[in-house]
Amino acid sequence: MNLNLYKQCYEDILYFDYQGSVKHAHMSLYDRAAQFSPFAALNGHEAAILETARMTEEKVMLTEDRKAYINEKLHFLKEHIHMKPFVDITYFQKDERKEGGSYIRKNVRIIKIDHDCHILTFDDKTKLFFEDIIDIEFL
């Protein structure tokens, strides 16, 4: 069919103003869109995009000097573990879902040092490998 045939068929109603329904209240655009949300073709797509966009950091490789500095702090902690020292510690926490992770800084009390397994235990029962430590400051 061509355009002229459509125009002839609908010419009598083509230029009428829309009056709306007398039976039903006007539906908002949000409510109209919500009618179709159960039929979204890509369920979970938005969450996947947000997860991909979430930034992580790479773990920094420490210099030998920095490793020696942290090792000295750990030996000091070992000597004073009976006091359950309070420290400001910065460490790398690997991301569970993607490559990389983030650096966390906490004020914690150290309750146990396992030099054989290279693990610190905090008062909140968090365990941390020595190799993930970036900095330790005594409070």
mmCIF file with all atom_site columns, C-alpha atoms in Angstrom:
data_model
loop_
_atom_site.group_PDB
_atom_site.id
_atom_site.type_symbol
_atom_site.label_atom_id
_atom_site.label_alt_id
_atom_site.label_comp_id
_atom_site.label_asym_id
_atom_site.label_entity_id
_atom_site.label_seq_id
_atom_site.pdbx_PDB_ins_code
_atom_site.Cartn_x
_atom_site.Cartn_y
_atom_site.Cartn_z
_atom_site.occupancy
_atom_site.B_iso_or_equiv
_atom_site.pdbx_formal_charge
_atom_site.auth_seq_id
_atom_site.auth_comp_id
_atom_site.auth_asym_id
_atom_site.auth_atom_id
_atom_site.pdbx_PDB_model_num
ATOM 1   C CA . MET A 1 1   ? 0.000   0.000   0.000  1.00 0.00 ? 1   MET A CA 1
ATOM 2   C CA . ASN A 1 2   ? 1.197   3.456   -0.632 1.00 0.00 ? 2   ASN A CA 1
ATOM 3   C CA . LEU A 1 3   ? 1.036   6.526   1.587  1.00 0.00 ? 3   LEU A CA 1
ATOM 4   C CA . ASN A 1 4   ? -1.922  8.089   -0.232 1.00 0.00 ? 4   ASN A CA 1
ATOM 5   C CA . LEU A 1 5   ? -4.090  5.037   0.391  1.00 0.00 ? 5   LEU A CA 1
ATOM 6   C CA . TYR A 1 6   ? -3.324  5.183   4.143  1.00 0.00 ? 6   TYR A CA 1
ATOM 7   C CA . LYS A 1 7   ? -4.072  8.886   4.152  1.00 0.00 ? 7   LYS A CA 1
ATOM 8   C CA . GLN A 1 8   ? -7.464  8.301   2.484  1.00 0.00 ? 8   GLN A CA 1
ATOM 9   C CA . CYS A 1 9   ? -8.390  5.573   4.987  1.00 0.00 ? 9   CYS A CA 1
ATOM 10  C CA . TYR A 1 10  ? -7.491  7.585   8.077  1.00 0.00 ? 10  TYR A CA 1
ATOM 11  C CA . GLU A 1 11  ? -7.974  11.168  6.923  1.00 0.00 ? 11  GLU A CA 1
ATOM 12  C CA . ASP A 1 12  ? -11.122 11.598  8.991  1.00 0.00 ? 12  ASP A CA 1
ATOM 13  C CA . ILE A 1 13  ? -9.288  10.808  12.285 1.00 0.00 ? 13  ILE A CA 1
ATOM 14  C CA . LEU A 1 14  ? -5.745  11.893  11.372 1.00 0.00 ? 14  LEU A CA 1
ATOM 15  C CA . TYR A 1 15  ? -5.947  15.395  12.873 1.00 0.00 ? 15  TYR A CA 1
ATOM 16  C CA . PHE A 1 16  ? -8.152  14.757  15.934 1.00 0.00 ? 16  PHE A CA 1
ATOM 17  C CA . ASP A 1 17  ? -6.748  15.721  19.348 1.00 0.00 ? 17  ASP A CA 1
ATOM 18  C CA . TYR A 1 18  ? -6.285  12.795  21.700 1.00 0.00 ? 18  TYR A CA 1
ATOM 19  C CA . GLN A 1 19  ? -8.965  12.958  24.375 1.00 0.00 ? 19  GLN A CA 1
ATOM 20  C CA . GLY A 1 20  ? -7.721  10.202  26.720 1.00 0.00 ? 20  GLY A CA 1
ATOM 21  C CA . SER A 1 21  ? -9.839  7.612   28.491 1.00 0.00 ? 21  SER A CA 1
ATOM 22  C CA . VAL A 1 22  ? -12.774 8.535   30.680 1.00 0.00 ? 22  VAL A CA 1
ATOM 23  C CA . LYS A 1 23  ? -12.662 5.128   32.409 1.00 0.00 ? 23  LYS A CA 1
ATOM 24  C CA . HIS A 1 24  ? -8.965  4.916   33.303 1.00 0.00 ? 24  HIS A CA 1
ATOM 25  C CA . ALA A 1 25  ? -6.581  7.380   34.959 1.00 0.00 ? 25  ALA A CA 1
ATOM 26  C CA . HIS A 1 26  ? -3.538  8.494   32.964 1.00 0.00 ? 26  HIS A CA 1
ATOM 27  C CA . MET A 1 27  ? -0.597  6.119   33.548 1.00 0.00 ? 27  MET A CA 1
ATOM 28  C CA . SER A 1 28  ? 2.852   7.608   34.180 1.00 0.00 ? 28  SER A CA 1
ATOM 29  C CA . LEU A 1 29  ? 5.699   6.752   31.807 1.00 0.00 ? 29  LEU A CA 1
ATOM 30  C CA . TYR A 1 30  ? 7.442   4.917   34.652 1.00 0.00 ? 30  TYR A CA 1
ATOM 31  C CA . ASP A 1 31  ? 4.392   2.687   35.229 1.00 0.00 ? 31  ASP A CA 1
ATOM 32  C CA . ARG A 1 32  ? 4.016   2.058   31.498 1.00 0.00 ? 32  ARG A CA 1
ATOM 33  C CA . ALA A 1 33  ? 7.669   0.998   31.269 1.00 0.00 ? 33  ALA A CA 1
ATOM 34  C CA . ALA A 1 34  ? 7.287   -1.258  34.332 1.00 0.00 ? 34  ALA A CA 1
ATOM 35  C CA . GLN A 1 35  ? 4.698   -3.335  32.458 1.00 0.00 ? 35  GLN A CA 1
ATOM 36  C CA . PHE A 1 36  ? 7.457   -4.599  30.189 1.00 0.00 ? 36  PHE A CA 1
ATOM 37  C CA . SER A 1 37  ? 10.252  -5.146  32.727 1.00 0.00 ? 37  SER A CA 1
ATOM 38  C CA . PRO A 1 38  ? 9.482   -8.856  33.282 1.00 0.00 ? 38  PRO A CA 1
ATOM 39  C CA . PHE A 1 39  ? 10.256  -9.366  29.603 1.00 0.00 ? 39  PHE A CA 1
ATOM 40  C CA . ALA A 1 40  ? 13.766  -7.901  29.747 1.00 0.00 ? 40  ALA A CA 1
ATOM 41  C CA . ALA A 1 41  ? 15.844  -9.922  27.315 1.00 0.00 ? 41  ALA A CA 1
ATOM 42  C CA . LEU A 1 42  ? 19.108  -9.455  29.207 1.00 0.00 ? 42  LEU A CA 1
ATOM 43  C CA . ASN A 1 43  ? 18.407  -10.219 32.861 1.00 0.00 ? 43  ASN A CA 1
ATOM 44  C CA . GLY A 1 44  ? 21.545  -9.603  34.892 1.00 0.00 ? 44  GLY A CA 1
ATOM 45  C CA . HIS A 1 45  ? 23.223  -7.659  32.095 1.00 0.00 ? 45  HIS A CA 1
ATOM 46  C CA . GLU A 1 46  ? 23.256  -4.390  34.045 1.00 0.00 ? 46  GLU A CA 1
ATOM 47  C CA . ALA A 1 47  ? 24.789  -6.109  37.090 1.00 0.00 ? 47  ALA A CA 1
ATOM 48  C CA . ALA A 1 48  ? 27.466  -7.649  34.855 1.00 0.00 ? 48  ALA A CA 1
ATOM 49  C CA . ILE A 1 49  ? 28.306  -4.246  33.404 1.00 0.00 ? 49  ILE A CA 1
ATOM 50  C CA . LEU A 1 50  ? 28.574  -2.706  36.881 1.00 0.00 ? 50  LEU A CA 1
ATOM 51  C CA . GLU A 1 51  ? 30.834  -5.553  38.033 1.00 0.00 ? 51  GLU A CA 1
ATOM 52  C CA . THR A 1 52  ? 33.097  -5.111  35.001 1.00 0.00 ? 52  THR A CA 1
ATOM 53  C CA . ALA A 1 53  ? 33.303  -1.361  35.620 1.00 0.00 ? 53  ALA A CA 1
ATOM 54  C CA . ARG A 1 54  ? 34.211  -1.823  39.302 1.00 0.00 ? 54  ARG A CA 1
ATOM 55  C CA . MET A 1 55  ? 37.820  -0.812  39.738 1.00 0.00 ? 55  MET A CA 1
ATOM 56  C CA . THR A 1 56  ? 40.466  -2.969  41.390 1.00 0.00 ? 56  THR A CA 1
ATOM 57  C CA . GLU A 1 57  ? 44.144  -2.334  42.007 1.00 0.00 ? 57  GLU A CA 1
ATOM 58  C CA . GLU A 1 58  ? 47.151  -4.448  41.202 1.00 0.00 ? 58  GLU A CA 1
ATOM 59  C CA . LYS A 1 59  ? 49.254  -5.698  44.081 1.00 0.00 ? 59  LYS A CA 1
ATOM 60  C CA . VAL A 1 60  ? 52.479  -3.710  44.397 1.00 0.00 ? 60  VAL A CA 1
ATOM 61  C CA . MET A 1 61  ? 55.697  -5.702  44.514 1.00 0.00 ? 61  MET A CA 1
ATOM 62  C CA . LEU A 1 62  ? 57.685  -4.579  47.549 1.00 0.00 ? 62  LEU A CA 1
ATOM 63  C CA . THR A 1 63  ? 61.355  -3.688  47.343 1.00 0.00 ? 63  THR A CA 1
ATOM 64  C CA . GLU A 1 64  ? 63.854  -5.672  49.401 1.00 0.00 ? 64  GLU A CA 1
ATOM 65  C CA . ASP A 1 65  ? 64.301  -2.651  51.700 1.00 0.00 ? 65  ASP A CA 1
ATOM 66  C CA . ARG A 1 66  ? 60.566  -2.450  52.308 1.00 0.00 ? 66  ARG A CA 1
ATOM 67  C CA . LYS A 1 67  ? 60.380  -6.196  52.998 1.00 0.00 ? 67  LYS A CA 1
ATOM 68  C CA . ALA A 1 68  ? 63.219  -5.845  55.543 1.00 0.00 ? 68  ALA A CA 1
ATOM 69  C CA . TYR A 1 69  ? 61.406  -2.905  57.190 1.00 0.00 ? 69  TYR A CA 1
ATOM 70  C CA . ILE A 1 70  ? 58.177  -4.922  57.545 1.00 0.00 ? 70  ILE A CA 1
ATOM 71  C CA . ASN A 1 71  ? 60.134  -7.936  58.789 1.00 0.00 ? 71  ASN A CA 1
ATOM 72  C CA . GLU A 1 72  ? 61.669  -5.798  61.560 1.00 0.00 ? 72  GLU A CA 1
ATOM 73  C CA . LYS A 1 73  ? 58.197  -4.648  62.598 1.00 0.00 ? 73  LYS A CA 1
ATOM 74  C CA . LEU A 1 74  ? 56.982  -8.257  62.665 1.00 0.00 ? 74  LEU A CA 1
ATOM 75  C CA . HIS A 1 75  ? 59.889  -9.296  64.903 1.00 0.00 ? 75  HIS A CA 1
ATOM 76  C CA . PHE A 1 76  ? 59.088  -6.416  67.229 1.00 0.00 ? 76  PHE A CA 1
ATOM 77  C CA . LEU A 1 77  ? 55.455  -7.584  67.286 1.00 0.00 ? 77  LEU A CA 1
ATOM 78  C CA . LYS A 1 78  ? 56.577  -11.120 68.110 1.00 0.00 ? 78  LYS A CA 1
ATOM 79  C CA . GLU A 1 79  ? 58.580  -9.857  71.086 1.00 0.00 ? 79  GLU A CA 1
ATOM 80  C CA . HIS A 1 80  ? 55.592  -7.858  72.387 1.00 0.00 ? 80  HIS A CA 1
ATOM 81  C CA . ILE A 1 81  ? 52.713  -10.164 71.454 1.00 0.00 ? 81  ILE A CA 1
ATOM 82  C CA . HIS A 1 82  ? 51.952  -10.782 75.147 1.00 0.00 ? 82  HIS A CA 1
ATOM 83  C CA . MET A 1 83  ? 50.812  -7.121  75.286 1.00 0.00 ? 83  MET A CA 1
ATOM 84  C CA . LYS A 1 84  ? 48.435  -7.671  72.343 1.00 0.00 ? 84  LYS A CA 1
ATOM 85  C CA . PRO A 1 85  ? 49.698  -4.539  70.597 1.00 0.00 ? 85  PRO A CA 1
ATOM 86  C CA . PHE A 1 86  ? 47.415  -2.136  68.774 1.00 0.00 ? 86  PHE A CA 1
ATOM 87  C CA . VAL A 1 87  ? 48.650  -1.284  65.255 1.00 0.00 ? 87  VAL A CA 1
ATOM 88  C CA . ASP A 1 88  ? 47.708  0.706   62.192 1.00 0.00 ? 88  ASP A CA 1
ATOM 89  C CA . ILE A 1 89  ? 48.183  -1.800  59.373 1.00 0.00 ? 89  ILE A CA 1
ATOM 90  C CA . THR A 1 90  ? 47.867  -1.442  55.611 1.00 0.00 ? 90  THR A CA 1
ATOM 91  C CA . TYR A 1 91  ? 47.493  -4.588  53.530 1.00 0.00 ? 91  TYR A CA 1
ATOM 92  C CA . PHE A 1 92  ? 46.380  -5.881  50.154 1.00 0.00 ? 92  PHE A CA 1
ATOM 93  C CA . GLN A 1 93  ? 43.119  -7.816  50.004 1.00 0.00 ? 93  GLN A CA 1
ATOM 94  C CA . LYS A 1 94  ? 42.578  -9.901  46.877 1.00 0.00 ? 94  LYS A CA 1
ATOM 95  C CA . ASP A 1 95  ? 39.223  -9.414  45.144 1.00 0.00 ? 95  ASP A CA 1
ATOM 96  C CA . GLU A 1 96  ? 37.115  -12.581 45.223 1.00 0.00 ? 96  GLU A CA 1
ATOM 97  C CA . ARG A 1 97  ? 35.405  -11.960 41.871 1.00 0.00 ? 97  ARG A CA 1
ATOM 98  C CA . LYS A 1 98  ? 37.993  -10.450 39.567 1.00 0.00 ? 98  LYS A CA 1
ATOM 99  C CA . GLU A 1 99  ? 41.679  -9.807  38.964 1.00 0.00 ? 99  GLU A CA 1
ATOM 100 C CA . GLY A 1 100 ? 43.414  -7.512  41.460 1.00 0.00 ? 100 GLY A CA 1
ATOM 101 C CA . GLY A 1 101 ? 42.085  -6.278  44.766 1.00 0.00 ? 101 GLY A CA 1
ATOM 102 C CA . SER A 1 102 ? 42.224  -3.289  47.090 1.00 0.00 ? 102 SER A CA 1
ATOM 103 C CA . TYR A 1 103 ? 44.401  -1.826  49.813 1.00 0.00 ? 103 TYR A CA 1
ATOM 104 C CA . ILE A 1 104 ? 42.877  -1.693  53.267 1.00 0.00 ? 104 ILE A CA 1
ATOM 105 C CA . ARG A 1 105 ? 44.074  0.291   56.255 1.00 0.00 ? 105 ARG A CA 1
ATOM 106 C CA . LYS A 1 106 ? 42.848  -0.725  59.708 1.00 0.00 ? 106 LYS A CA 1
ATOM 107 C CA . ASN A 1 107 ? 43.526  -0.028  63.352 1.00 0.00 ? 107 ASN A CA 1
ATOM 108 C CA . VAL A 1 108 ? 43.574  -3.480  64.956 1.00 0.00 ? 108 VAL A CA 1
ATOM 109 C CA . ARG A 1 109 ? 44.876  -5.388  67.928 1.00 0.00 ? 109 ARG A CA 1
ATOM 110 C CA . ILE A 1 110 ? 47.216  -8.262  67.066 1.00 0.00 ? 110 ILE A CA 1
ATOM 111 C CA . ILE A 1 111 ? 46.480  -11.325 69.182 1.00 0.00 ? 111 ILE A CA 1
ATOM 112 C CA . LYS A 1 112 ? 48.613  -13.993 67.504 1.00 0.00 ? 112 LYS A CA 1
ATOM 113 C CA . ILE A 1 113 ? 51.642  -14.284 65.231 1.00 0.00 ? 113 ILE A CA 1
ATOM 114 C CA . ASP A 1 114 ? 52.334  -17.580 63.487 1.00 0.00 ? 114 ASP A CA 1
ATOM 115 C CA . HIS A 1 115 ? 55.857  -17.287 62.049 1.00 0.00 ? 115 HIS A CA 1
ATOM 116 C CA . ASP A 1 116 ? 55.787  -20.838 60.669 1.00 0.00 ? 116 ASP A CA 1
ATOM 117 C CA . CYS A 1 117 ? 52.717  -20.149 58.512 1.00 0.00 ? 117 CYS A CA 1
ATOM 118 C CA . HIS A 1 118 ? 53.466  -16.411 58.127 1.00 0.00 ? 118 HIS A CA 1
ATOM 119 C CA . ILE A 1 119 ? 50.063  -15.338 59.458 1.00 0.00 ? 119 ILE A CA 1
ATOM 120 C CA . LEU A 1 120 ? 48.909  -12.517 61.749 1.00 0.00 ? 120 LEU A CA 1
ATOM 121 C CA . THR A 1 121 ? 45.613  -12.870 63.592 1.00 0.00 ? 121 THR A CA 1
ATOM 122 C CA . PHE A 1 122 ? 43.636  -9.771  64.581 1.00 0.00 ? 122 PHE A CA 1
ATOM 123 C CA . ASP A 1 123 ? 41.293  -9.449  67.550 1.00 0.00 ? 123 ASP A CA 1
ATOM 124 C CA . ASP A 1 124 ? 38.306  -9.715  65.168 1.00 0.00 ? 124 ASP A CA 1
ATOM 125 C CA . LYS A 1 125 ? 39.661  -13.181 64.125 1.00 0.00 ? 125 LYS A CA 1
ATOM 126 C CA . THR A 1 126 ? 40.798  -11.909 60.697 1.00 0.00 ? 126 THR A CA 1
ATOM 127 C CA . LYS A 1 127 ? 43.899  -13.725 59.470 1.00 0.00 ? 127 LYS A CA 1
ATOM 128 C CA . LEU A 1 128 ? 46.446  -11.979 57.275 1.00 0.00 ? 128 LEU A CA 1
ATOM 129 C CA . PHE A 1 129 ? 49.450  -13.362 55.406 1.00 0.00 ? 129 PHE A CA 1
ATOM 130 C CA . PHE A 1 130 ? 52.719  -11.508 56.000 1.00 0.00 ? 130 PHE A CA 1
ATOM 131 C CA . GLU A 1 131 ? 53.201  -11.159 52.227 1.00 0.00 ? 131 GLU A CA 1
ATOM 132 C CA . ASP A 1 132 ? 50.051  -8.996  51.957 1.00 0.00 ? 132 ASP A CA 1
ATOM 133 C CA . ILE A 1 133 ? 51.296  -6.397  54.469 1.00 0.00 ? 133 ILE A CA 1
ATOM 134 C CA . ILE A 1 134 ? 52.365  -3.052  53.020 1.00 0.00 ? 134 ILE A CA 1
ATOM 135 C CA . ASP A 1 135 ? 52.863  -1.083  56.242 1.00 0.00 ? 135 ASP A CA 1
ATOM 136 C CA . ILE A 1 136 ? 52.625  -1.461  60.029 1.00 0.00 ? 136 ILE A CA 1
ATOM 137 C CA . GLU A 1 137 ? 52.694  1.414   62.524 1.00 0.00 ? 137 GLU A CA 1
ATOM 138 C CA . PHE A 1 138 ? 52.433  0.939   66.269 1.00 0.00 ? 138 PHE A CA 1
ATOM 139 C CA . LEU A 1 139 ? 49.820  2.984   68.091 1.00 0.00 ? 139 LEU A CA 1
#
